[in-house]
mmCIF file of N, CA and C in Angstrom:
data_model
loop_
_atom_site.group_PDB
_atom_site.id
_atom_site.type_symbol
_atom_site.label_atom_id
_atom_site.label_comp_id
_atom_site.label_asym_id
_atom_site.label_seq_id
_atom_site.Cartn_x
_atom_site.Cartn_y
_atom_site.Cartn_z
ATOM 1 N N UNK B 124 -5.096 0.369 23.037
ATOM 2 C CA UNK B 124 -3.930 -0.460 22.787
ATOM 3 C C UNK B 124 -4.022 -1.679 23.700
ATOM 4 N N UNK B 125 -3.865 -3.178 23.312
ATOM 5 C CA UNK B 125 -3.905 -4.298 24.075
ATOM 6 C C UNK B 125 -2.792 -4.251 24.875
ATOM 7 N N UNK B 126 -3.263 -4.554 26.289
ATOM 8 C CA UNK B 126 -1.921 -4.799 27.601
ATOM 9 C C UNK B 126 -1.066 -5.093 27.434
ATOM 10 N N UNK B 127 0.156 -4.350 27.506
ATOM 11 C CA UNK B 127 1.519 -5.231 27.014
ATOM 12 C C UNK B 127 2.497 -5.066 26.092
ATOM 13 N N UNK B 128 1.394 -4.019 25.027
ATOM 14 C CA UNK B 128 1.878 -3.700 23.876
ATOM 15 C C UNK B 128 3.143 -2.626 24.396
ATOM 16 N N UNK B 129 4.264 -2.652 23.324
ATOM 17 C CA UNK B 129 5.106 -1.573 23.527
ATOM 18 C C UNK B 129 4.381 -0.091 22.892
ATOM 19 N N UNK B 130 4.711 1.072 23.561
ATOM 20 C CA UNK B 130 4.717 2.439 23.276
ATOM 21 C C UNK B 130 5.318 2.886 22.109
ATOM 22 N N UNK B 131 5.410 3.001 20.883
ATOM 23 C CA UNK B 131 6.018 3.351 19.985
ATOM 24 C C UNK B 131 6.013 4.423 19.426
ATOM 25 N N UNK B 132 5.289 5.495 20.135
ATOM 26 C CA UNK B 132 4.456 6.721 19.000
ATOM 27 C C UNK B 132 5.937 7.459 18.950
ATOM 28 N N UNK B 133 6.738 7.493 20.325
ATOM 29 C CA UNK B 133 7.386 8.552 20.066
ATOM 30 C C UNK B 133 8.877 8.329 19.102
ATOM 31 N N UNK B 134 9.317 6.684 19.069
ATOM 32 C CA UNK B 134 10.033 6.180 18.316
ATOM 33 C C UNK B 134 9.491 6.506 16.812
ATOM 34 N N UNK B 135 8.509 6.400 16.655
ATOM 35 C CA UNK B 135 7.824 6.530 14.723
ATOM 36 C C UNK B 135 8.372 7.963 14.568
ATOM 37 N N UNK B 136 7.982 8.943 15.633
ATOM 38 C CA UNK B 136 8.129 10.470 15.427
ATOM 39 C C UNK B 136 9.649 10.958 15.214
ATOM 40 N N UNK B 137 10.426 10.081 15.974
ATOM 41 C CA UNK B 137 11.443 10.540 15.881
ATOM 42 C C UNK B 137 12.504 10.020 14.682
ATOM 43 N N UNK B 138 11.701 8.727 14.256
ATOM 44 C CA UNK B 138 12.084 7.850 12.999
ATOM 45 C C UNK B 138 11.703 9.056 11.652
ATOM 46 N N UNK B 139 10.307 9.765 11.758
ATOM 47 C CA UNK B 139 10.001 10.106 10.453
ATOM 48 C C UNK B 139 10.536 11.663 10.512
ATOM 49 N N UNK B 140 11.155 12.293 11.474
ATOM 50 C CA UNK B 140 11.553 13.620 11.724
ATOM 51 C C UNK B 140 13.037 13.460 11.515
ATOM 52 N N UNK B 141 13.944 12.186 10.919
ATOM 53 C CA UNK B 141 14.974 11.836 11.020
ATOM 54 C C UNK B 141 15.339 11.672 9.828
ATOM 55 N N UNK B 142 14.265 11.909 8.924
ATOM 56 C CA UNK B 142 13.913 11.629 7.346
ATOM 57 C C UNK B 142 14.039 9.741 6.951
ATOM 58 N N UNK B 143 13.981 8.972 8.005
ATOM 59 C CA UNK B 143 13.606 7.257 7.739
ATOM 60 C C UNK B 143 12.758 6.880 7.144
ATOM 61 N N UNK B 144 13.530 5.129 6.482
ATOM 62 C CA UNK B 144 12.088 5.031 6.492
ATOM 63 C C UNK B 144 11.082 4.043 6.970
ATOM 64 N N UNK B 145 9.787 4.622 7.037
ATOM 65 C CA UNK B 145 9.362 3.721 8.404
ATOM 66 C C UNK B 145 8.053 2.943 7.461
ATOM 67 N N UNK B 146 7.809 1.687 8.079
ATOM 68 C CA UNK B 146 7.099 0.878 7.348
ATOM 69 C C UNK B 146 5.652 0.355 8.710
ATOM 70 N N UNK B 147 4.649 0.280 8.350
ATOM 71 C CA UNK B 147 4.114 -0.353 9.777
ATOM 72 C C UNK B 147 3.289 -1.218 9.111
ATOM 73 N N UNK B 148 2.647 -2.421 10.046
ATOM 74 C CA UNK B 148 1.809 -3.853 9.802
ATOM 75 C C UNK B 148 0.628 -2.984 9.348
ATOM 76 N N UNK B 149 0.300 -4.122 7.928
ATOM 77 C CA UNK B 149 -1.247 -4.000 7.698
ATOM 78 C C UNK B 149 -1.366 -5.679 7.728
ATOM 79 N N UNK B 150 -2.949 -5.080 7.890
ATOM 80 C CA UNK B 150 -3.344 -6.959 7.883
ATOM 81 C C UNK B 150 -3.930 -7.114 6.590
ATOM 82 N N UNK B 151 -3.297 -7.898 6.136
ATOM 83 C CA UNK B 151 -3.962 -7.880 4.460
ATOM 84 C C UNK B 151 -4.869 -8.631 4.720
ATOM 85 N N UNK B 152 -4.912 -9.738 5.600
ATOM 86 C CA UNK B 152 -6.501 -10.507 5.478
ATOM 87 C C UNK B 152 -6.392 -11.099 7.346
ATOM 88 N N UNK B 153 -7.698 -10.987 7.444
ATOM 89 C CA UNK B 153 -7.959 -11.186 9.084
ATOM 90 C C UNK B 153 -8.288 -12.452 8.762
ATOM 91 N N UNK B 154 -9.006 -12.953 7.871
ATOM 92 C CA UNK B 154 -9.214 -14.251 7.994
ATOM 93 C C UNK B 154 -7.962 -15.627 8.450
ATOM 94 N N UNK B 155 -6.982 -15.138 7.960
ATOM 95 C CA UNK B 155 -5.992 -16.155 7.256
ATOM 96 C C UNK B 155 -4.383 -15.420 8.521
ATOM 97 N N UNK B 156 -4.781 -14.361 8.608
ATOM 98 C CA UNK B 156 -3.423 -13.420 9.496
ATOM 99 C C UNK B 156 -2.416 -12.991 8.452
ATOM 100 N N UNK B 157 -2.867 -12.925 7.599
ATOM 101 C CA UNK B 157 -1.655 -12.408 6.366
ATOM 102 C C UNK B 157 -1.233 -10.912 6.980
ATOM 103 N N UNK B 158 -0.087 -10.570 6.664
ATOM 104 C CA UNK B 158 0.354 -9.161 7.523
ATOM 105 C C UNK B 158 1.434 -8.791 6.062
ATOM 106 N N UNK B 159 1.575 -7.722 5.910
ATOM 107 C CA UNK B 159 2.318 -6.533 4.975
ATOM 108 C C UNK B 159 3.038 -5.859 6.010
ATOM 109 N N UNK B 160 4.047 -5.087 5.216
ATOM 110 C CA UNK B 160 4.319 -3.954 5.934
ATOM 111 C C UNK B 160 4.698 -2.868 5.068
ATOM 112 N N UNK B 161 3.785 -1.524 5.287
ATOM 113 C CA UNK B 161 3.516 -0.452 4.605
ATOM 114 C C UNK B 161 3.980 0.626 4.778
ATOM 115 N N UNK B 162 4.812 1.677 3.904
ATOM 116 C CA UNK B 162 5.649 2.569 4.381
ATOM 117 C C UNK B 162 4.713 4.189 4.544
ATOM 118 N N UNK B 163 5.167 4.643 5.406
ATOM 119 C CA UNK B 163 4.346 5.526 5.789
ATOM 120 C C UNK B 163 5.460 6.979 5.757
ATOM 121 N N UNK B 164 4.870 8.528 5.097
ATOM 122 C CA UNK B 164 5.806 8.746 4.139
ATOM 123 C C UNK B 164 5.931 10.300 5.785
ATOM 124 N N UNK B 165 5.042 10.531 6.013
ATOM 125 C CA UNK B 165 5.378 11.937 6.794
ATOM 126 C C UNK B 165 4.569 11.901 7.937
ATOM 127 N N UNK B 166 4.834 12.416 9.194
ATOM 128 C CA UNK B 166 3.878 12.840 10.013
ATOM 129 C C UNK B 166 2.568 12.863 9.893
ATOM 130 N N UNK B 167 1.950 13.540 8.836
ATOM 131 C CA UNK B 167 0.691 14.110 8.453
ATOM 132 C C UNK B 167 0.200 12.999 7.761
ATOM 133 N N UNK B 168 0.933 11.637 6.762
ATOM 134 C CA UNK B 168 0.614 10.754 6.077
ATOM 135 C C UNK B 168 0.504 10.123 7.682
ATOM 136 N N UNK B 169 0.777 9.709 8.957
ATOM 137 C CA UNK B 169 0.667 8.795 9.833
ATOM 138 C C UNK B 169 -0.346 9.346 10.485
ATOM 139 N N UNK B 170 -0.880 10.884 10.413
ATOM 140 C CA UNK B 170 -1.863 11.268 11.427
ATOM 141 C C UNK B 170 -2.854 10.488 10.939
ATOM 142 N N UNK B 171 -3.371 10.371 9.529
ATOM 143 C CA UNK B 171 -4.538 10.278 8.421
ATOM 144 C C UNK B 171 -4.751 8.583 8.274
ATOM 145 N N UNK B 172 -4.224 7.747 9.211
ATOM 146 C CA UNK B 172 -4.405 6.603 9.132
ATOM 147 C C UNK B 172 -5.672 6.124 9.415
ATOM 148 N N UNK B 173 -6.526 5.205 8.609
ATOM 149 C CA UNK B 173 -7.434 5.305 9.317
ATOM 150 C C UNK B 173 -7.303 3.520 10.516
ATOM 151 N N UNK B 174 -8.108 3.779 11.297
ATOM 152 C CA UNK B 174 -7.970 2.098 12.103
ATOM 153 C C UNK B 174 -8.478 1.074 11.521
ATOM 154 N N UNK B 175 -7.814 -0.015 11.904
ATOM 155 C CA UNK B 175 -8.002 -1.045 11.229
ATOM 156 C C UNK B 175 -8.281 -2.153 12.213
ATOM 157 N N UNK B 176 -7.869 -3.556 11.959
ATOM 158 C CA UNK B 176 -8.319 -4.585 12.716
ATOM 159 C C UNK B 176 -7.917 -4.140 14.305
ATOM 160 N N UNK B 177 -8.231 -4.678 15.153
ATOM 161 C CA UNK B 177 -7.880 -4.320 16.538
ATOM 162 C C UNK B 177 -8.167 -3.068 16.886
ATOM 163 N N UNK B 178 -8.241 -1.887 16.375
ATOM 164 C CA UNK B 178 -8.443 -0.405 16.790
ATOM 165 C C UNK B 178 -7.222 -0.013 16.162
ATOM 166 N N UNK B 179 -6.490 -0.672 15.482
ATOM 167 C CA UNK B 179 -4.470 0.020 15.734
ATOM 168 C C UNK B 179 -4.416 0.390 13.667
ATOM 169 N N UNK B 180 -4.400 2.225 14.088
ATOM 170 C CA UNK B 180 -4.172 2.636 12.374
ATOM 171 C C UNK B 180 -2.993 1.857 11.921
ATOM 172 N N UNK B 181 -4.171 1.981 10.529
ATOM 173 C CA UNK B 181 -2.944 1.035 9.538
ATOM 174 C C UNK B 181 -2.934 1.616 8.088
ATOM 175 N N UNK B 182 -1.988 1.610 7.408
ATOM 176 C CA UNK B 182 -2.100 2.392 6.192
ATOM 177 C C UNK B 182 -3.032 1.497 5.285
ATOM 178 N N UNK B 183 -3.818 2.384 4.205
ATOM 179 C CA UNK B 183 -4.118 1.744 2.968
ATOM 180 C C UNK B 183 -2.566 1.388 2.217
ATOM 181 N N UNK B 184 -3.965 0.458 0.592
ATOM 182 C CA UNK B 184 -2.663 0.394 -0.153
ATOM 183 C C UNK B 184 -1.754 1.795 -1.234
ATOM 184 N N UNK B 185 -3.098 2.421 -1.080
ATOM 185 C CA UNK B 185 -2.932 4.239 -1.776
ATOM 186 C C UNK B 185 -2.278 5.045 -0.750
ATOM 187 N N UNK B 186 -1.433 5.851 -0.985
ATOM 188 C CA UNK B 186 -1.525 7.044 -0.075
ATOM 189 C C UNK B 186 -1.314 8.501 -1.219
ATOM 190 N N UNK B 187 -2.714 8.764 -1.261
ATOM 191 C CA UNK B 187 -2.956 9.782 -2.219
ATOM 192 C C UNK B 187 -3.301 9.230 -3.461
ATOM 193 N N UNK B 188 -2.428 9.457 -4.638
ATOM 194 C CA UNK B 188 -2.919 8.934 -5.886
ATOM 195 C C UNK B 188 -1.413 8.010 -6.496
ATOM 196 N N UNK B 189 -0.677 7.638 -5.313
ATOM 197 C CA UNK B 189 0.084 6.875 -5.598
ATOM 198 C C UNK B 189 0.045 5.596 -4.889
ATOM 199 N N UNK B 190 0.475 4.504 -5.150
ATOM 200 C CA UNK B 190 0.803 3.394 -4.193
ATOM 201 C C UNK B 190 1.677 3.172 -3.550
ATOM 202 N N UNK B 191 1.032 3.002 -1.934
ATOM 203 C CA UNK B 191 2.304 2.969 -1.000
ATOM 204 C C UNK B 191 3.370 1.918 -0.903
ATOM 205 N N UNK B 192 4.687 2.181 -0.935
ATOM 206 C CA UNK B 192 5.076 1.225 -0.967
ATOM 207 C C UNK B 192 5.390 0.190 0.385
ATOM 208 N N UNK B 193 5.270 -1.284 -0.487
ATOM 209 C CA UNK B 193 5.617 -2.305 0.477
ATOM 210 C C UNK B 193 7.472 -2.786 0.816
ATOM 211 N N UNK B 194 7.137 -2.949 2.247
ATOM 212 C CA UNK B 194 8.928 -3.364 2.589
ATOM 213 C C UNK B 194 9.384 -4.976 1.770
ATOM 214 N N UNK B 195 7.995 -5.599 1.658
ATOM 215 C CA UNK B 195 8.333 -6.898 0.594
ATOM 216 C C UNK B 195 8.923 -6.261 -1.132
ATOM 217 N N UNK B 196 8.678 -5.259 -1.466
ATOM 218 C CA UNK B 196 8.876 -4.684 -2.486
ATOM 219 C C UNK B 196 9.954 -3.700 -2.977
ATOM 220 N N UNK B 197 10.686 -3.798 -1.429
ATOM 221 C CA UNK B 197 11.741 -2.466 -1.531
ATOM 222 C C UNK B 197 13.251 -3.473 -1.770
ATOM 223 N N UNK B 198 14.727 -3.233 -2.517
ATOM 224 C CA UNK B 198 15.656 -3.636 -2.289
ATOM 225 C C UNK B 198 16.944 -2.983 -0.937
ATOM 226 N N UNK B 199 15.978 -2.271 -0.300
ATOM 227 C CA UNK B 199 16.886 -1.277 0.508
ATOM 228 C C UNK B 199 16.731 -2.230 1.831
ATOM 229 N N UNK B 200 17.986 -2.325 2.609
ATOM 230 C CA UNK B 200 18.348 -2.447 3.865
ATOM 231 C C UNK B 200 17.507 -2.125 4.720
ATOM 232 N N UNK B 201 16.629 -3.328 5.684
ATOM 233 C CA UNK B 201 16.439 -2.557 7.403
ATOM 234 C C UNK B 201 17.235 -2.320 7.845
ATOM 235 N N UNK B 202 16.920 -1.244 8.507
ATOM 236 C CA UNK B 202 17.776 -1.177 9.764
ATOM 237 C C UNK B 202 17.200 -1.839 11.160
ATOM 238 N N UNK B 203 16.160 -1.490 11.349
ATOM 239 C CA UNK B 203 15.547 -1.690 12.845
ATOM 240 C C UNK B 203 14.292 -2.192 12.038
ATOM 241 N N UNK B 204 13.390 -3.652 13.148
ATOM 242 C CA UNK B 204 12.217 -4.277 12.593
ATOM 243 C C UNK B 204 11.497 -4.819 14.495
ATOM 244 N N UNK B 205 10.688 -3.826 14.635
ATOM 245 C CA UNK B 205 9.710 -4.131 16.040
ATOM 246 C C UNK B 205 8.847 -4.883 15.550
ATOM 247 N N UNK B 206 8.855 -6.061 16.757
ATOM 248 C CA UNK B 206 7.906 -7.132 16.087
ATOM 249 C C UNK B 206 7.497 -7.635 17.580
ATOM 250 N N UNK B 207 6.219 -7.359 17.606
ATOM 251 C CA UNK B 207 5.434 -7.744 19.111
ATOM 252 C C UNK B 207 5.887 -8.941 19.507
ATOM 253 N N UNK B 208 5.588 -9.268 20.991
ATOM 254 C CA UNK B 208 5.691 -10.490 21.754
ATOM 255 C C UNK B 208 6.279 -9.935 23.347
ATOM 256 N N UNK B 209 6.355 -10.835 23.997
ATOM 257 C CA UNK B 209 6.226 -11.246 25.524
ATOM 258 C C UNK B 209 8.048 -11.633 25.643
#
């Protein structure tokens, strides 16, 4: 994890044991910094992430034989949105 970063594992755990729902950054393109955000459905769907740019798991766009959904794609309310910085 890069210096600085906040700790979040145990916030996700307690988000997805709360039945939420939780969405995390993919980088859709490294070239350009395009970023998504991808909902991630259970514990066991967040263990199976594989890593992505930086070292930091990130979901595909599948999870299983369905497509995961995007928070650009949902009409439902955030509640809470962590978004890095200093």
């Amino acid at each position: 994890m890069p210096s600085g970063e906040a700790r979040t594992g145990p916030l996700v755990e307690t988000l997805l044991e709360a039945g939420k729902n939780l969405y995390v950054p993919k980088i859709a393109s490294a070239k350009d910094g395009r970023m998504d955000f991808l909902r991630v459905y259970d514990r066991a769907d967040l263990e199976d992430l594989p890593s992505g740019t930086w070292g930091i798991r990130e979901p595909g766009e599948m999870c299983g034989a369905q497509k995961r959904g995007s928070v650009s794609g949902t009409k439902e309310e955030l509640d809470v949105i962590l978004v890095p910085g200093r």
